């Protein structure tokens, strides 16, 4: 799942994983969790993340290789936030070839930049499970605490400062946009508007993948 910062990749990837039964793998979440636990990976990644810069390709490729080796990812997975650069895309191709698997789809969510900045400024996360919320677009039930952790007060993400947001867009334009172009050239890219509500975008993604929503299947 590709797309600019704030486009809703995480929220949609999580729902798509439920629909498809694939393991949800968010590299941003893995890094935030590692940073919160101050592991060597977390300490290495924290600085780049808070500044809105991408973490080194070699670190990310090693991390995804390890994560994909876990049992839940064997049959299939939904990747959110990886690959993000051309070398990461090449590494994913190599990893998939080793596993005898192929990409079913490369989805790219698109939203106007003004709207993205508005979304990023209102973004909140649970300090315990790192689930993503938004002040107006995707509030928790009581607007203050995580739905799954009633004692946890939602907080803004550390990399959503104005400066870091600016840098993340720049990183997207210079490093991720060429990857999007290469998937387009290979005929793999499916672009979906991320402008509607969470449910509308979810249904548009399912249509693009020719999947029937789970509720309609049961
Ligand atoms: P995300 O939650 O996907 O927006 O990721 C948050 C931050 O984690 C990014 O701004 C990067 O600093 C870092 N990050 C996540 N995935 C990657 C990746 N594939 N390559 C490099 N940095 C990443």
Coordinates of C-alpha atoms and ligand atoms in Angstrom, one line a residue:
X1 CA 0.0 0.0 0.0
X2 CA 1.6 3.2 -1.2
X3 CA 0.6 6.9 -0.8
X4 CA 1.7 10.2 0.6
X5 CA 2.0 10.7 4.4
X6 CA -1.5 11.1 5.9
X7 CA -3.3 9.5 3.1
X8 CA -4.8 6.8 5.3
X9 CA -2.5 3.9 4.3
X10 CA -2.4 2.5 7.9
X11 CA -6.1 2.5 8.5
X12 CA -7.0 1.0 5.1
X13 CA -4.2 -1.6 5.2
X14 CA -5.4 -2.8 8.6
X15 CA -8.9 -3.3 7.2
X16 CA -7.7 -4.9 4.0
X17 CA -5.7 -7.4 6.1
X18 CA -8.9 -8.3 7.9
X19 CA -10.7 -8.8 4.6
X20 CA -8.0 -10.8 2.9
X21 CA -6.7 -12.8 5.9
X22 CA -3.2 -11.5 5.2
X23 CA -0.8 -10.5 8.0
X24 CA -0.9 -6.7 8.5
X25 CA 2.6 -5.4 8.4
X26 CA 3.2 -1.7 9.0
X27 CA 6.9 -0.7 9.0
X28 CA 6.0 2.6 10.7
X29 CA 4.3 0.8 13.5
X30 CA 7.2 -1.6 13.9
X31 CA 9.6 1.3 14.2
X32 CA 7.4 3.3 16.6
X33 CA 7.0 0.3 18.8
X34 CA 10.8 -0.3 18.7
X35 CA 11.4 3.4 19.6
X36 CA 9.0 3.2 22.5
X37 CA 10.8 0.1 23.8
X38 CA 14.2 1.8 23.1
X39 CA 15.6 -1.3 21.3
X40 CA 18.8 -0.9 19.2
X41 CA 16.6 -0.6 16.1
X42 CA 14.3 1.9 17.8
X43 CA 17.2 4.1 18.9
X44 CA 18.6 4.0 15.4
X45 CA 15.3 4.9 13.8
X46 CA 13.9 7.4 16.3
X47 CA 16.0 10.3 15.1
X48 CA 15.2 9.9 11.4
X49 CA 11.5 9.4 12.2
X50 CA 11.1 12.4 14.4
X51 CA 12.8 14.6 11.7
X52 CA 10.4 13.2 9.1
X53 CA 13.2 11.5 7.2
X54 CA 13.2 7.9 5.9
X55 CA 15.2 5.3 7.8
X56 CA 18.1 3.6 5.9
X57 CA 17.2 1.2 3.2
X58 CA 19.4 -1.6 4.6
X59 CA 17.8 -1.3 8.1
X60 CA 14.3 -1.4 6.6
X61 CA 15.0 -4.3 4.2
X62 CA 16.5 -6.4 7.1
X63 CA 13.5 -5.6 9.3
X64 CA 11.0 -6.6 6.6
X65 CA 12.9 -9.8 5.8
X66 CA 12.7 -10.8 9.5
X67 CA 9.0 -9.9 9.8
X68 CA 8.1 -11.8 6.7
X69 CA 9.8 -14.9 8.1
X70 CA 7.2 -15.1 10.9
X71 CA 4.6 -17.8 10.6
X72 CA 1.5 -15.5 10.2
X73 CA 3.1 -13.9 7.1
X74 CA 3.8 -17.1 5.2
X75 CA 0.5 -17.4 3.3
X76 CA 0.3 -13.7 2.5
X77 CA 0.4 -10.2 3.9
X78 CA -0.6 -6.6 3.5
X79 CA 2.4 -4.3 3.5
X80 CA 1.8 -0.7 4.7
X81 CA 4.7 1.7 4.3
X82 CA 7.1 -0.6 2.6
X83 CA 8.6 -0.4 0.0
X84 CA 9.1 3.4 0.0
X85 CA 12.2 3.7 -2.2
X86 CA 13.3 2.1 -5.5
X87 CA 16.0 -0.1 -3.7
X88 CA 13.4 -1.3 -1.2
X89 CA 11.1 -2.2 -4.1
X90 CA 13.9 -4.2 -5.7
X91 CA 14.6 -5.9 -2.4
X92 CA 10.9 -6.8 -2.1
X93 CA 10.9 -8.4 -5.6
X94 CA 14.0 -10.5 -4.5
X95 CA 12.3 -11.5 -1.2
X96 CA 9.1 -12.5 -3.0
X97 CA 11.1 -14.5 -5.7
X98 CA 12.9 -16.4 -2.9
X99 CA 9.5 -17.3 -1.4
X100 CA 7.9 -18.2 -4.7
X101 CA 5.3 -15.5 -4.2
X102 CA 4.1 -12.6 -6.4
X103 CA 2.5 -9.2 -5.6
X104 CA -1.2 -9.4 -6.1
X105 CA -1.5 -5.7 -6.3
X106 CA 0.2 -2.4 -5.6
X107 CA -2.3 0.0 -4.3
X108 CA -1.7 3.7 -4.2
X109 CA -4.0 6.0 -2.3
X110 CA -4.2 9.6 -3.6
X111 CA -5.4 12.8 -1.8
X112 CA -4.8 16.5 -2.4
X113 CA -1.8 17.9 -0.4
X114 CA -3.9 20.6 1.5
X115 CA -6.2 17.9 2.8
X116 CA -3.3 15.7 3.8
X117 CA -1.8 18.4 5.9
X118 CA -5.1 18.9 7.6
X119 CA -5.3 15.2 8.3
X120 CA -1.8 15.0 9.6
X121 CA -2.3 17.9 12.0
X122 CA -5.3 16.2 13.6
X123 CA -3.8 12.7 13.9
X124 CA -3.6 10.9 17.2
X125 CA -2.3 7.6 18.3
X126 CA -2.8 5.3 21.3
X127 CA 0.4 5.2 23.4
X128 CA -0.2 1.5 24.2
X129 CA -1.2 -0.2 20.9
X130 CA -0.3 2.7 18.5
X131 CA -3.7 2.4 16.8
X132 CA -4.3 5.6 14.7
X133 CA -7.2 8.0 15.2
X134 CA -8.1 11.5 14.0
X135 CA -9.6 14.3 16.0
X136 CA -12.5 14.8 13.6
X137 CA -12.1 12.2 10.8
X138 CA -11.7 9.0 13.0
X139 CA -12.3 9.9 16.7
X140 CA -12.2 7.2 19.4
X141 CA -15.6 6.5 21.1
X142 CA -15.1 9.1 23.8
X143 CA -12.7 11.3 21.8
X144 CA -10.0 11.1 24.5
X145 CA -9.1 7.4 25.2
X146 CA -8.2 4.4 23.0
X147 CA -11.2 2.2 22.2
X148 CA -9.1 -0.9 23.1
X149 CA -7.3 0.6 26.1
X150 CA -9.7 2.7 28.2
X151 CA -6.9 4.1 30.4
X152 CA -4.7 5.3 27.6
X153 CA -5.1 8.9 26.6
X154 CA -4.6 9.5 22.8
X155 CA -1.6 11.7 21.9
X156 CA -0.3 13.3 18.6
X157 CA 2.4 11.3 16.8
X158 CA 6.0 12.6 17.4
X159 CA 6.6 12.9 13.6
X160 CA 3.5 15.1 13.0
X161 CA 5.2 18.4 13.8
X162 CA 4.9 21.1 11.0
X163 CA 8.6 20.7 10.2
X164 CA 8.6 16.9 10.1
X165 CA 5.4 16.9 7.9
X166 CA 7.1 19.2 5.4
X167 CA 10.2 16.9 5.3
X168 CA 8.0 13.8 4.9
X169 CA 6.4 15.2 1.8
X170 CA 9.8 16.0 0.4
X171 CA 11.0 12.5 1.1
X172 CA 7.9 11.2 -0.7
X173 CA 8.4 13.4 -3.7
X174 CA 12.1 12.5 -4.1
X175 CA 12.3 8.9 -3.0
X176 CA 8.8 7.3 -3.1
X177 CA 7.4 8.9 -6.3
X178 CA 10.0 7.2 -8.5
X179 CA 9.0 3.9 -7.0
X180 CA 5.3 4.6 -7.8
X181 CA 6.4 5.4 -11.4
X182 CA 8.3 2.1 -11.7
X183 CA 5.2 0.2 -10.6
X184 CA 3.1 2.2 -13.0
X185 CA 5.5 1.3 -15.8
X186 CA 5.3 -2.4 -14.9
X187 CA 1.5 -2.2 -15.1
X188 CA 1.1 -3.1 -11.4
X189 CA -0.1 0.1 -9.9
X190 CA -3.8 0.6 -9.0
X191 CA -4.6 4.1 -7.9
X192 CA -7.6 4.7 -5.7
X193 CA -8.9 8.1 -4.4
X194 CA -8.4 8.3 -0.6
X195 CA -10.6 11.4 -0.4
X196 CA -13.9 9.9 0.9
X197 CA -14.8 8.5 4.4
X198 CA -12.9 5.5 5.8
X199 CA -15.7 3.2 4.7
X200 CA -16.0 4.7 1.2
X201 CA -12.2 4.3 0.6
X202 CA -12.3 0.8 1.9
X203 CA -15.1 -0.2 -0.5
X204 CA -13.2 1.5 -3.4
X205 CA -10.1 -0.6 -2.6
X206 CA -12.2 -3.8 -2.4
X207 CA -13.7 -3.0 -5.8
X208 CA -10.3 -2.4 -7.3
X209 CA -9.2 -5.8 -6.0
X210 CA -12.5 -7.5 -7.1
X211 CA -13.1 -8.6 -3.5
X212 CA -16.6 -8.8 -2.0
X213 CA -16.8 -7.3 1.5
X214 CA -16.7 -9.9 4.3
X215 CA -20.1 -8.9 5.7
X216 CA -21.7 -9.6 2.3
X217 CA -20.0 -12.9 2.1
X218 CA -21.4 -14.3 5.4
Ligands
LIG1 P1 4.5 5.7 8.6 O1 3.8 5.3 9.8 O2 4.4 4.6 7.5 O3 4.1 7.0 8.1 O4 6.0 5.7 8.9 C1 6.5 6.6 9.9 C2 8.0 6.9 9.7 O5 8.7 5.6 9.9 C3 8.4 7.4 8.4 O6 8.3 8.8 8.3 C4 9.9 6.9 8.3 O7 10.7 7.8 9.1 C5 9.8 5.6 9.0 N1 9.5 4.5 7.9 C6 8.4 3.7 7.9 N2 8.5 2.8 6.9 C7 9.7 3.1 6.2 C8 10.4 2.6 5.1 N3 9.8 1.6 4.4 N4 11.6 3.2 4.7 C9 12.1 4.1 5.5 N5 11.6 4.7 6.5 C10 10.4 4.2 6.9

